[in-house]
Amino acid sequence: MLEVIDLECIRGDRRLFSGLGFTLGPGELLHLQGHNGSGKTTLMRMLCGLIAPAAGEVRWQGENIRHARETFHRDLLYAGHKSAIKGDLTGVENLRIACRLAGITVDERHAWDALERMGLRGHEDLPARVLSQGQKKRVTLARLLLSRAPLWVLDEPFTALDRAAVAFLEDVIRRHLADGGLVVLTTHQAVSLTDEAHVKTLKLGWKREGDV
């Protein structure tokens, strides 16, 4: 269970949100909505413990994530809107390193298989710097196929993907939810996944009256 209690975010002289709260349980997806600058990425980074809120707290399995960092980070997979991969390393190398940092040992064969399933067949051993934005995105998202983390926080996961890759990723997320996983995501693209019954919606927006 993920719980957000009275969360507040202040950026510069603006209060992006305050008193924000929600719960997310196994098999549920939260779709964050809002225009650019409304605080979606900031909120996601708060949920991951990468930014401290001005007030409020985030709890995982009933405990404040600041007090259970090791357990929480083991249970979390965060994929930001940037690829965050090393240009001099191949897709296979990038994927294996990302998994190792998450505490998962992945051999080369399984890394190749995950990248092929994500649509990178024939590009797995190329330096990431020569890959297109969509191919780099696939390297990042291949982590989902190998992850054991129950909580996925995905910032614009469908960006730069073609229609087939979008459909495949939607199915990956659906399977994760069916297995009792939890997902928080943002997307500017219209995808059928966000219209399904298990999806919760949270819309963020500027609060000009809340200037501080």
mmCIF file of C-alpha atoms in Angstrom:
data_model
loop_
_atom_site.group_PDB
_atom_site.id
_atom_site.type_symbol
_atom_site.label_atom_id
_atom_site.label_comp_id
_atom_site.label_asym_id
_atom_site.label_seq_id
_atom_site.Cartn_x
_atom_site.Cartn_y
_atom_site.Cartn_z
ATOM 1 C CA MET A 1 0.000 0.000 0.000
ATOM 2 C CA LEU A 2 1.258 3.453 -0.974
ATOM 3 C CA GLU A 3 -0.115 6.331 1.104
ATOM 4 C CA VAL A 4 0.331 10.051 0.523
ATOM 5 C CA ILE A 5 -0.738 12.257 3.418
ATOM 6 C CA ASP A 6 -1.180 16.064 3.286
ATOM 7 C CA LEU A 7 1.704 16.497 0.859
ATOM 8 C CA GLU A 8 2.824 20.042 0.026
ATOM 9 C CA CYS A 9 5.221 21.261 -2.650
ATOM 10 C CA ILE A 10 6.617 24.777 -2.941
ATOM 11 C CA ARG A 11 8.771 25.775 -5.908
ATOM 12 C CA GLY A 12 10.214 29.261 -5.834
ATOM 13 C CA ASP A 13 7.359 31.609 -4.967
ATOM 14 C CA ARG A 14 4.604 29.168 -5.946
ATOM 15 C CA ARG A 15 2.801 26.468 -4.054
ATOM 16 C CA LEU A 16 2.259 23.740 -6.647
ATOM 17 C CA PHE A 17 0.030 21.688 -4.379
ATOM 18 C CA SER A 18 -0.862 21.305 -0.728
ATOM 19 C CA GLY A 19 -2.994 18.972 1.353
ATOM 20 C CA LEU A 20 -2.563 16.329 -1.337
ATOM 21 C CA GLY A 21 -3.449 12.802 -0.310
ATOM 22 C CA PHE A 22 -4.320 9.448 -1.824
ATOM 23 C CA THR A 23 -3.845 5.719 -1.335
ATOM 24 C CA LEU A 24 -2.890 3.114 -3.887
ATOM 25 C CA GLY A 25 -3.296 -0.581 -3.310
ATOM 26 C CA PRO A 26 -2.309 -3.800 -5.116
ATOM 27 C CA GLY A 27 -3.613 -3.962 -8.664
ATOM 28 C CA GLU A 28 -4.276 -0.220 -8.886
ATOM 29 C CA LEU A 29 -2.877 2.400 -11.246
ATOM 30 C CA LEU A 30 -2.769 6.142 -10.553
ATOM 31 C CA HIS A 31 -2.759 8.371 -13.629
ATOM 32 C CA LEU A 32 -1.286 11.796 -12.832
ATOM 33 C CA GLN A 33 -2.617 14.552 -15.076
ATOM 34 C CA GLY A 34 -1.790 18.231 -15.445
ATOM 35 C CA HIS A 35 -0.206 20.735 -17.803
ATOM 36 C CA ASN A 36 3.548 21.266 -18.022
ATOM 37 C CA GLY A 37 4.827 22.857 -14.837
ATOM 38 C CA SER A 38 1.936 21.641 -12.699
ATOM 39 C CA GLY A 39 4.229 19.478 -10.574
ATOM 40 C CA LYS A 40 3.719 15.970 -11.962
ATOM 41 C CA THR A 41 7.406 15.057 -12.193
ATOM 42 C CA THR A 42 8.117 16.766 -8.857
ATOM 43 C CA LEU A 43 5.376 14.717 -7.204
ATOM 44 C CA MET A 44 6.716 11.513 -8.719
ATOM 45 C CA ARG A 45 10.196 12.273 -7.404
ATOM 46 C CA MET A 46 8.671 12.927 -3.975
ATOM 47 C CA LEU A 47 6.945 9.561 -4.132
ATOM 48 C CA CYS A 48 10.358 8.004 -4.774
ATOM 49 C CA GLY A 49 12.035 9.855 -1.908
ATOM 50 C CA LEU A 50 14.248 11.904 -4.249
ATOM 51 C CA ILE A 51 12.740 15.251 -3.168
ATOM 52 C CA ALA A 52 11.564 16.133 0.327
ATOM 53 C CA PRO A 53 8.072 17.676 0.541
ATOM 54 C CA ALA A 54 7.531 21.019 2.270
ATOM 55 C CA ALA A 55 4.975 19.224 4.449
ATOM 56 C CA GLY A 56 3.276 15.863 4.682
ATOM 57 C CA GLU A 57 4.644 12.379 4.176
ATOM 58 C CA VAL A 58 4.747 9.372 1.894
ATOM 59 C CA ARG A 59 4.244 5.939 3.438
ATOM 60 C CA TRP A 60 4.991 2.519 2.016
ATOM 61 C CA GLN A 61 3.406 -0.467 3.747
ATOM 62 C CA GLY A 62 2.455 1.840 6.622
ATOM 63 C CA GLU A 63 5.926 3.284 7.238
ATOM 64 C CA ASN A 64 7.344 6.681 6.253
ATOM 65 C CA ILE A 65 9.692 6.097 3.320
ATOM 66 C CA ARG A 66 12.355 8.234 4.997
ATOM 67 C CA HIS A 67 12.526 5.664 7.786
ATOM 68 C CA ALA A 68 12.521 2.599 5.548
ATOM 69 C CA ARG A 69 14.745 3.631 2.668
ATOM 70 C CA GLU A 70 16.355 0.257 2.013
ATOM 71 C CA THR A 71 13.090 -1.682 1.991
ATOM 72 C CA PHE A 72 11.277 0.967 -0.030
ATOM 73 C CA HIS A 73 13.948 1.299 -2.709
ATOM 74 C CA ARG A 74 14.053 -2.478 -3.084
ATOM 75 C CA ASP A 75 10.297 -2.406 -3.757
ATOM 76 C CA LEU A 76 10.465 0.555 -6.164
ATOM 77 C CA LEU A 77 11.210 0.925 -9.863
ATOM 78 C CA TYR A 78 11.379 4.524 -11.055
ATOM 79 C CA ALA A 79 11.696 5.349 -14.755
ATOM 80 C CA GLY A 80 12.023 9.082 -15.389
ATOM 81 C CA HIS A 81 11.096 10.804 -18.646
ATOM 82 C CA LYS A 82 14.793 10.953 -19.611
ATOM 83 C CA SER A 83 16.515 7.741 -20.693
ATOM 84 C CA ALA A 84 19.305 7.961 -18.068
ATOM 85 C CA ILE A 85 21.531 5.554 -19.957
ATOM 86 C CA LYS A 86 25.254 5.789 -20.725
ATOM 87 C CA GLY A 87 26.039 6.546 -24.365
ATOM 88 C CA ASP A 88 29.302 4.604 -24.456
ATOM 89 C CA LEU A 89 27.680 1.412 -23.179
ATOM 90 C CA THR A 90 25.574 -1.000 -25.193
ATOM 91 C CA GLY A 91 21.916 -1.625 -24.492
ATOM 92 C CA VAL A 92 22.800 -4.928 -22.841
ATOM 93 C CA GLU A 93 25.422 -3.285 -20.624
ATOM 94 C CA ASN A 94 23.109 -0.433 -19.662
ATOM 95 C CA LEU A 95 20.317 -2.829 -18.774
ATOM 96 C CA ARG A 96 22.513 -5.132 -16.681
ATOM 97 C CA ILE A 97 23.999 -2.199 -14.761
ATOM 98 C CA ALA A 98 20.555 -0.702 -14.071
ATOM 99 C CA CYS A 99 19.354 -4.059 -12.756
ATOM 100 C CA ARG A 100 22.471 -4.497 -10.635
ATOM 101 C CA LEU A 101 21.899 -1.086 -9.035
ATOM 102 C CA ALA A 102 18.366 -2.263 -8.219
ATOM 103 C CA GLY A 103 19.761 -5.365 -6.529
ATOM 104 C CA ILE A 104 18.929 -7.771 -9.363
ATOM 105 C CA THR A 105 21.561 -9.961 -11.001
ATOM 106 C CA VAL A 106 20.764 -10.415 -14.691
ATOM 107 C CA ASP A 107 22.950 -12.520 -16.938
ATOM 108 C CA GLU A 108 23.719 -11.485 -20.489
ATOM 109 C CA ARG A 109 21.288 -13.957 -22.063
ATOM 110 C CA HIS A 110 18.308 -12.622 -20.090
ATOM 111 C CA ALA A 111 19.322 -9.035 -20.884
ATOM 112 C CA TRP A 112 19.421 -9.820 -24.612
ATOM 113 C CA ASP A 113 16.028 -11.512 -24.360
ATOM 114 C CA ALA A 114 14.434 -8.538 -22.547
ATOM 115 C CA LEU A 115 15.750 -6.074 -25.143
ATOM 116 C CA GLU A 116 14.521 -8.260 -28.000
ATOM 117 C CA ARG A 117 11.058 -8.420 -26.439
ATOM 118 C CA MET A 118 11.090 -4.623 -26.183
ATOM 119 C CA GLY A 119 11.725 -4.411 -29.930
ATOM 120 C CA LEU A 120 15.487 -3.816 -30.008
ATOM 121 C CA ARG A 121 16.456 -6.933 -31.927
ATOM 122 C CA GLY A 122 19.632 -6.254 -33.880
ATOM 123 C CA HIS A 123 20.530 -3.210 -31.772
ATOM 124 C CA GLU A 124 21.284 -4.818 -28.409
ATOM 125 C CA ASP A 125 25.082 -4.561 -28.716
ATOM 126 C CA LEU A 126 25.293 -1.098 -30.250
ATOM 127 C CA PRO A 127 26.563 1.875 -28.205
ATOM 128 C CA ALA A 128 23.539 3.717 -26.838
ATOM 129 C CA ARG A 129 24.770 6.999 -28.350
ATOM 130 C CA VAL A 130 23.878 5.750 -31.869
ATOM 131 C CA LEU A 131 20.348 4.716 -30.902
ATOM 132 C CA SER A 132 17.275 6.816 -31.627
ATOM 133 C CA GLN A 133 15.282 8.354 -28.781
ATOM 134 C CA GLY A 134 12.696 5.613 -29.110
ATOM 135 C CA GLN A 135 15.360 2.901 -28.968
ATOM 136 C CA LYS A 136 16.946 4.471 -25.896
ATOM 137 C CA LYS A 137 13.506 4.519 -24.296
ATOM 138 C CA ARG A 138 13.159 0.800 -24.971
ATOM 139 C CA VAL A 139 16.464 0.131 -23.207
ATOM 140 C CA THR A 140 15.172 1.957 -20.135
ATOM 141 C CA LEU A 141 11.782 0.229 -20.226
ATOM 142 C CA ALA A 142 13.311 -3.235 -20.627
ATOM 143 C CA ARG A 143 13.924 -3.022 -16.875
ATOM 144 C CA LEU A 144 10.197 -3.582 -16.392
ATOM 145 C CA LEU A 145 10.496 -7.055 -17.886
ATOM 146 C CA LEU A 146 13.119 -8.031 -15.315
ATOM 147 C CA SER A 147 11.922 -6.120 -12.264
ATOM 148 C CA ARG A 148 10.661 -7.740 -9.079
ATOM 149 C CA ALA A 149 9.602 -4.406 -7.565
ATOM 150 C CA PRO A 150 5.880 -4.150 -6.749
ATOM 151 C CA LEU A 151 5.736 -0.337 -7.154
ATOM 152 C CA TRP A 152 6.429 1.199 -10.553
ATOM 153 C CA VAL A 153 6.634 4.981 -10.932
ATOM 154 C CA LEU A 154 6.743 5.813 -14.644
ATOM 155 C CA ASP A 155 7.160 9.360 -15.960
ATOM 156 C CA GLU A 156 5.968 9.581 -19.595
ATOM 157 C CA PRO A 157 6.796 5.937 -20.401
ATOM 158 C CA PHE A 158 5.078 6.012 -23.824
ATOM 159 C CA THR A 159 7.032 8.986 -25.214
ATOM 160 C CA ALA A 160 8.989 8.262 -28.436
ATOM 161 C CA LEU A 161 7.480 4.780 -28.812
ATOM 162 C CA ASP A 162 5.709 3.612 -31.950
ATOM 163 C CA ARG A 163 2.206 2.145 -31.866
ATOM 164 C CA ALA A 164 3.361 -1.468 -31.512
ATOM 165 C CA ALA A 165 5.695 -0.611 -28.630
ATOM 166 C CA VAL A 166 2.946 1.372 -26.885
ATOM 167 C CA ALA A 167 0.599 -1.622 -27.101
ATOM 168 C CA PHE A 168 3.304 -3.967 -25.806
ATOM 169 C CA LEU A 169 4.106 -1.678 -22.879
ATOM 170 C CA GLU A 170 0.434 -1.373 -21.992
ATOM 171 C CA ASP A 171 0.250 -5.168 -21.784
ATOM 172 C CA VAL A 172 3.374 -5.301 -19.603
ATOM 173 C CA ILE A 173 1.770 -2.829 -17.192
ATOM 174 C CA ARG A 174 -1.531 -4.737 -17.234
ATOM 175 C CA ARG A 175 0.260 -7.976 -16.317
ATOM 176 C CA HIS A 176 2.048 -6.211 -13.481
ATOM 177 C CA LEU A 177 -1.269 -4.928 -12.123
ATOM 178 C CA ALA A 178 -2.860 -8.376 -12.502
ATOM 179 C CA ASP A 179 -0.027 -9.784 -10.379
ATOM 180 C CA GLY A 180 -0.832 -7.308 -7.604
ATOM 181 C CA GLY A 181 1.612 -4.593 -8.583
ATOM 182 C CA LEU A 182 1.043 -0.852 -8.184
ATOM 183 C CA VAL A 183 1.708 1.769 -10.867
ATOM 184 C CA VAL A 184 1.897 5.565 -10.854
ATOM 185 C CA LEU A 185 2.330 7.101 -14.294
ATOM 186 C CA THR A 186 2.031 10.255 -16.345
ATOM 187 C CA THR A 187 1.383 10.379 -20.066
ATOM 188 C CA HIS A 188 0.409 13.017 -22.584
ATOM 189 C CA GLN A 189 -0.579 10.304 -25.038
ATOM 190 C CA ALA A 190 -4.035 8.820 -25.310
ATOM 191 C CA VAL A 191 -3.676 5.168 -24.316
ATOM 192 C CA SER A 192 -6.455 2.712 -23.564
ATOM 193 C CA LEU A 193 -4.764 1.639 -20.333
ATOM 194 C CA THR A 194 -5.683 4.856 -18.512
ATOM 195 C CA ASP A 195 -9.404 4.392 -19.230
ATOM 196 C CA GLU A 196 -9.719 1.042 -17.479
ATOM 197 C CA ALA A 197 -11.673 0.353 -14.278
ATOM 198 C CA HIS A 198 -8.725 -0.064 -11.909
ATOM 199 C CA VAL A 199 -7.297 3.366 -12.793
ATOM 200 C CA LYS A 200 -7.433 6.301 -10.398
ATOM 201 C CA THR A 201 -6.897 9.846 -11.677
ATOM 202 C CA LEU A 202 -5.226 12.784 -9.948
ATOM 203 C CA LYS A 203 -5.061 16.136 -11.726
ATOM 204 C CA LEU A 204 -2.539 18.774 -10.704
ATOM 205 C CA GLY A 205 -2.584 22.452 -11.654
ATOM 206 C CA TRP A 206 -1.212 25.847 -10.725
ATOM 207 C CA LYS A 207 -2.737 27.460 -7.661
ATOM 208 C CA ARG A 208 -2.040 31.113 -8.222
ATOM 209 C CA GLU A 209 -3.886 32.075 -5.102
ATOM 210 C CA GLY A 210 -1.401 29.984 -3.169
ATOM 211 C CA ASP A 211 1.658 32.097 -3.957
ATOM 212 C CA VAL A 212 3.986 32.293 -0.981
#
